[in-house]
Every structure is written in C-alpha cells, then in structure tokens.
PDB file of C-alpha atoms in Angstrom:
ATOM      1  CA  UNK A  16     265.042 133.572 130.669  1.00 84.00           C
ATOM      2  CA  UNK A  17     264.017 135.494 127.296  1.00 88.00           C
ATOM      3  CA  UNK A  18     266.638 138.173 126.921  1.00 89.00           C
ATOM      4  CA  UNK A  19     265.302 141.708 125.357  1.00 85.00           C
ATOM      5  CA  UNK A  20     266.677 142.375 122.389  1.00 89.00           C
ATOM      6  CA  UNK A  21     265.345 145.539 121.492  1.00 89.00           C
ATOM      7  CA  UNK A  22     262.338 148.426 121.563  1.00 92.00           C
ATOM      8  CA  UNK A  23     259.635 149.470 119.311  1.00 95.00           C
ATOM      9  CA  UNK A  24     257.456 151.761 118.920  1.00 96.00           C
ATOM     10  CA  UNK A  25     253.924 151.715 117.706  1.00 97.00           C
ATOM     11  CA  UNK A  26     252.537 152.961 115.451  1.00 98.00           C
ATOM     12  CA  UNK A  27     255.124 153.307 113.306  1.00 97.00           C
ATOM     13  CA  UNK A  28     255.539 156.833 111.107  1.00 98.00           C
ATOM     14  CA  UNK A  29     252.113 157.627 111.446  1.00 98.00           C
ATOM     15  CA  UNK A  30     250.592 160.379 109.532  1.00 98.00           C
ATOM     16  CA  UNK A  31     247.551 162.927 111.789  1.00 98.00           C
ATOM     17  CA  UNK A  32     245.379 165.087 109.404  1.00 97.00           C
ATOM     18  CA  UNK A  33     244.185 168.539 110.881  1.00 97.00           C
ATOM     19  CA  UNK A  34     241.416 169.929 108.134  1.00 95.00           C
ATOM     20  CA  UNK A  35     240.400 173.029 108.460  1.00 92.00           C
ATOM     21  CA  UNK A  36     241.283 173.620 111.692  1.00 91.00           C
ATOM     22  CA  UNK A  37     239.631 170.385 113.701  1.00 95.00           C
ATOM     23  CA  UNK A  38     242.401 168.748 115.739  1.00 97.00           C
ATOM     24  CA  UNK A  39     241.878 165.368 115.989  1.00 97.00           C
ATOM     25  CA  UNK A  40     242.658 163.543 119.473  1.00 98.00           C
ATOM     26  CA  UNK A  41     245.409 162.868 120.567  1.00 98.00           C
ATOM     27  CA  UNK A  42     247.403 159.956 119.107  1.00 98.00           C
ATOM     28  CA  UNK A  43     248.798 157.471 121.783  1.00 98.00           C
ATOM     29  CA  UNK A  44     252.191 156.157 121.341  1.00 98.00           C
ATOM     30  CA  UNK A  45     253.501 152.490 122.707  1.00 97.00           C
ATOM     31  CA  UNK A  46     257.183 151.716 123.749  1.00 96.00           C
ATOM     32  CA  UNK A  47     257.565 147.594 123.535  1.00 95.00           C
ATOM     33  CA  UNK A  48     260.402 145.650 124.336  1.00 93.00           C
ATOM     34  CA  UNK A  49     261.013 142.603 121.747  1.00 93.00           C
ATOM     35  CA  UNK A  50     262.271 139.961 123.488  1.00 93.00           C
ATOM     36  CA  UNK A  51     264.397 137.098 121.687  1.00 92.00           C
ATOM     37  CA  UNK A  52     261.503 134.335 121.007  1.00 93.00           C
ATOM     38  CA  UNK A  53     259.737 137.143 119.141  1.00 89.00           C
ATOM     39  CA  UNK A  54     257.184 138.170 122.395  1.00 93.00           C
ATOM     40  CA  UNK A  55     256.719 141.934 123.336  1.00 94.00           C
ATOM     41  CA  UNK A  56     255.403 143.253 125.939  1.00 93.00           C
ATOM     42  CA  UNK A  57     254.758 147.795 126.899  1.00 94.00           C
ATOM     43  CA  UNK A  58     257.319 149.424 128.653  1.00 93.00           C
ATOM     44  CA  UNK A  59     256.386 151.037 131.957  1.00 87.00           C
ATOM     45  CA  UNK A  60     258.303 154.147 132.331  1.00 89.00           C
ATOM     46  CA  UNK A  61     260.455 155.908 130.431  1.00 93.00           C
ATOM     47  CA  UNK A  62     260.244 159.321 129.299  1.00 97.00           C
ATOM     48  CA  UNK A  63     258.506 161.115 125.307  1.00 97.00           C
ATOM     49  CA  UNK A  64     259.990 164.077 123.418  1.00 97.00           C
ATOM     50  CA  UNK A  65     258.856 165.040 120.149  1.00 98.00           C
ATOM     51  CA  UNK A  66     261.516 167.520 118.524  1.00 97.00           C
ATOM     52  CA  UNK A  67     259.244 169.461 116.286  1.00 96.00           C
ATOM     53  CA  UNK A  68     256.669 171.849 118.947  1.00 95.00           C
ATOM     54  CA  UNK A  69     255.930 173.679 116.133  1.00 96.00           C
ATOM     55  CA  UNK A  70     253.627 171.010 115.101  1.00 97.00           C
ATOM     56  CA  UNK A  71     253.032 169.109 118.237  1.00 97.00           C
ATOM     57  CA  UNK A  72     253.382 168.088 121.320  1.00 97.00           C
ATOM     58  CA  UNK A  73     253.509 165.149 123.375  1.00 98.00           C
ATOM     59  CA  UNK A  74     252.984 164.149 126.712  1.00 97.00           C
ATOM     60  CA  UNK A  75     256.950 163.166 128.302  1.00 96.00           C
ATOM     61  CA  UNK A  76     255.561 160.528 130.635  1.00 95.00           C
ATOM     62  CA  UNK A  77     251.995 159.742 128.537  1.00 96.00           C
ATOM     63  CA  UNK A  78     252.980 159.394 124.844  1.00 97.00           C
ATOM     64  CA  UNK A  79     250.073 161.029 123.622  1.00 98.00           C
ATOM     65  CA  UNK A  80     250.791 163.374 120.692  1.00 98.00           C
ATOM     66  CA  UNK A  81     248.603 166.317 120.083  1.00 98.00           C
ATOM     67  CA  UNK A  82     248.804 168.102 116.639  1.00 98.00           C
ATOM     68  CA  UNK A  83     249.097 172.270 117.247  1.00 96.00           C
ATOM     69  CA  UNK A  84     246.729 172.682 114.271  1.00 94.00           C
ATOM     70  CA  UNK A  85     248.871 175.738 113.271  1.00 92.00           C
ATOM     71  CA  UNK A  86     251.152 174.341 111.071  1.00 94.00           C
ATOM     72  CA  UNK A  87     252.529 170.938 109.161  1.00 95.00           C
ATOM     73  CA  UNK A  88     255.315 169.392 109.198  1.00 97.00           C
ATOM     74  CA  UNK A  89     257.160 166.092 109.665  1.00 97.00           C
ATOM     75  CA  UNK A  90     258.803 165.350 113.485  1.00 98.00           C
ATOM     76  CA  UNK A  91     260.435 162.671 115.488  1.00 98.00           C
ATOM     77  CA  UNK A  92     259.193 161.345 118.677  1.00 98.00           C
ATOM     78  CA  UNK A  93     262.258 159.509 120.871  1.00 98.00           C
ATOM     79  CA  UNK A  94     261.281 157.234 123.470  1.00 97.00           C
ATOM     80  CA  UNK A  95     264.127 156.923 126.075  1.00 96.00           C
ATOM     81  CA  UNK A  96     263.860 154.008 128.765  1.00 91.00           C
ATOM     82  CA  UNK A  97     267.308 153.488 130.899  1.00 85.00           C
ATOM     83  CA  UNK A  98     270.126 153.705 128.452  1.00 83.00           C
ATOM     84  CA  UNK A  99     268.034 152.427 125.682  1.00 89.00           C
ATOM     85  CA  UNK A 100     266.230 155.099 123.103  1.00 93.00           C
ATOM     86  CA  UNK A 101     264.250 154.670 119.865  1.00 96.00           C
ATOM     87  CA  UNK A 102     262.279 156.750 117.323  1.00 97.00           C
ATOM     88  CA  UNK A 103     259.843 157.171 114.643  1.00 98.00           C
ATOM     89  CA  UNK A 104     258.964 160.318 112.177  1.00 98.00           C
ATOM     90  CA  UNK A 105     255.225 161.694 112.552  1.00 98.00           C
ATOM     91  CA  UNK A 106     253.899 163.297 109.071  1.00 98.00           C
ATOM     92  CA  UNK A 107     251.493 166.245 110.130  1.00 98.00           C
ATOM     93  CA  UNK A 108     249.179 167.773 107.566  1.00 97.00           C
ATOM     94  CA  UNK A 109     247.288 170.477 107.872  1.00 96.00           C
ATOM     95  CA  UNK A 110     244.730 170.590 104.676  1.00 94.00           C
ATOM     96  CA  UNK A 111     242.544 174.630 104.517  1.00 89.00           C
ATOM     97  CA  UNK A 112     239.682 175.275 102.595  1.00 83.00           C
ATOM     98  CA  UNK A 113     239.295 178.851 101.852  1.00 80.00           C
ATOM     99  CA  UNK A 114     236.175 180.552 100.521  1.00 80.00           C
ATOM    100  CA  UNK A 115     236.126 184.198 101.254  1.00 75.00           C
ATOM    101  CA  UNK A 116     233.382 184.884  98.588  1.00 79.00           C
ATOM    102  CA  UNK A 117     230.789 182.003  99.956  1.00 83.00           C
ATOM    103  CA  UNK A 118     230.691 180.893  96.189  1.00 85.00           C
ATOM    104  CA  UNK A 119     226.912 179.246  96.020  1.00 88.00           C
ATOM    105  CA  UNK A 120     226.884 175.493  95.969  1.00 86.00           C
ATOM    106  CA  UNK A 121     225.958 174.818  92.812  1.00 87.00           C
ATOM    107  CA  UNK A 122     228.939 176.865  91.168  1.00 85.00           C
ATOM    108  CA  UNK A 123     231.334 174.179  93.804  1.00 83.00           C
ATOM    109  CA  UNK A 124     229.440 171.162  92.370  1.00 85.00           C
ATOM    110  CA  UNK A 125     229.644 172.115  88.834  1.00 83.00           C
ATOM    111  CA  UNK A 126     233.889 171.556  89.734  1.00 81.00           C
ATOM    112  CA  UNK A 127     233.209 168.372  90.321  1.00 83.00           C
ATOM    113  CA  UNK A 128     231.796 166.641  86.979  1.00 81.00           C
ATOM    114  CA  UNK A 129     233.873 168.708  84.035  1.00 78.00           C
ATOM    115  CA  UNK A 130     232.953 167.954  80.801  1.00 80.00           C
ATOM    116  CA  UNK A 131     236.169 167.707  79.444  1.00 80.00           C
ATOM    117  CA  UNK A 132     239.444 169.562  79.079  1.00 79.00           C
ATOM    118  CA  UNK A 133     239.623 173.099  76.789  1.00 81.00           C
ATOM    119  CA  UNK A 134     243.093 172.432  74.607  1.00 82.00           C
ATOM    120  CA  UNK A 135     242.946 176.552  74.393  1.00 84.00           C
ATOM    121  CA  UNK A 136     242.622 177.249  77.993  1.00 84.00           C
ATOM    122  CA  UNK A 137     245.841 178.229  80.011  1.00 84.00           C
ATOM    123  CA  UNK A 138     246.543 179.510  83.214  1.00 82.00           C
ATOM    124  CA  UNK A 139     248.823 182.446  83.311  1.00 85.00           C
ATOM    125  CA  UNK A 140     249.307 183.333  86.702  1.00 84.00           C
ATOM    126  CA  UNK A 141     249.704 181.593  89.333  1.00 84.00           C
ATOM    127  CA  UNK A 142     252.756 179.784  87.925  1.00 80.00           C
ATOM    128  CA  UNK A 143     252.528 176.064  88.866  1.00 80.00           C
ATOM    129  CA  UNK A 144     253.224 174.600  91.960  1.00 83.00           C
ATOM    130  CA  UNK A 145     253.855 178.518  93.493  1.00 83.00           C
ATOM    131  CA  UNK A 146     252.878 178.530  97.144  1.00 82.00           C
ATOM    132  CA  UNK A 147     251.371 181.676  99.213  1.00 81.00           C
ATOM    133  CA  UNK A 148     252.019 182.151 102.693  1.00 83.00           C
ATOM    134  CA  UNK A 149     249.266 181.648 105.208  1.00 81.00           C
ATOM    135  CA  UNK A 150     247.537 184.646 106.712  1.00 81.00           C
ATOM    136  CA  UNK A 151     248.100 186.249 102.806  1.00 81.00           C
ATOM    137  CA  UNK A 152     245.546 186.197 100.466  1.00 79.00           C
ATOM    138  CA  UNK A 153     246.601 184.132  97.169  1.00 75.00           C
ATOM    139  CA  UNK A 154     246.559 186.502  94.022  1.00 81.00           C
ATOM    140  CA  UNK A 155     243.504 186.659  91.723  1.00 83.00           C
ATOM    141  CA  UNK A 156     244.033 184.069  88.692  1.00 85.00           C
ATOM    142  CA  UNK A 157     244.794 185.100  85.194  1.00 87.00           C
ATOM    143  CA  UNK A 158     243.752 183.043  82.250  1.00 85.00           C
ATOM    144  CA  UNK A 159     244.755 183.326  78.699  1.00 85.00           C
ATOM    145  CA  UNK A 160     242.311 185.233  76.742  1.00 63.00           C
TER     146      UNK A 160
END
C-alpha cells in the first residue's frame, strides 16, 4: 500500500490579469494527494473557499475561480478534504487604460519611440508614485516651466 503523505494544489500562486475590464475565464483549481513513492493522483470531493470576494470567487465544490473585475488584490484559496486542508495565494490585477480625451493615434505612437530624455524637464505634480482613487479623475499634470 502507498500511504498519502500529503495534498497539493495546482497551480500554485497563480497570478489572473483583468485589462480593462475583460474577465478572463475562469481558472480551474486541482486538489492532489502525494502519495509516498512520489505518485499523485485528484481528489474527488472536498470543498473551495477563497477568502478575498472582493476580488473573486470560486466555486466550493468546482474550484473554478472567477476574477470580479472590480478590483485587485492578492487572496487565498483553502482546499479542505476530511480533516486535511491546504492553500495557495492568487495575485489579481486589474490593469485600466483611461482616455477621456480620445487623444488621436498618432499623438499615442509618438510615446512610444522618444528621442531621448530632456535633463530640464520635471514633473511637478503628480508627486511620484501618488495613487488616485478609481471612479476620480487623476489631476491635470504640471511641468516645470
């Protein structure tokens, strides 16, 4: 007989991308027993919980995690079979682009090759790294002179 020696889950930490609002499918989770000579095999029953709704939710008897889309975050989903439990974290990012003003393309791919850097240029406001609540527009930037 090959005793079980413990559980796993797959995948392990994962990290689900919403961007701009497009939820991608659910991710399914996988409970696995590790048995002593190093074989695993799915566990059939048991029951999911993910602790963070805010940013998720997951199906108690599937395992299939579904990002809200609303906000990001980082949870833990516990798998519980018999006496025996086991988690993982889940990373959830939610990445917004916002264009209000429908700036023309050809302003957005002038961005993307700079010449070079201006030693006189400086941003004034926002400060760096300051972060605006959703729902709020950001301020409008200053620049030095």
């Amino acid at each position: 007989m090959d005793p079980v020696i413990g559980l796993k889950i797959e995948p392990e930490n994962p990290v689900i991308e919403v961007v701009n609002g497009v939820v991608p499918p659910p991710l399914q989770f996988v409970a696995k027993e590790v048995k002593q000579s190093g074989t695993e095999s799915v566990v059939n029953g048991g029951a999911w919980l993910f602790d963070a709704v805010e940013i998720g939710t997951i199906g108690a008897s599937t395992g299939a995690l579904t990002a809200t889309g609303l906000h990001g975050g980082k949870g833990t989903v516990t798998f519980t079979s018999g006496v025996d439990a086991i988690t993982t974290s889940v990373t959830i990012k939610v990445k917004l682009t916002d264009d209000p003003q429908a700036q023309p393309s050809g302003i957005k791919e002038a961005f993307k090759n700079p010449v070079g850097e201006d030693p006189s240029l400086a941003l004034l406001y926002p400060y760096n790294n300051t972060v605006f609540p959703r729902g709020l527009r950001g301020p409008e930037i200053q620049w030095n002179g």
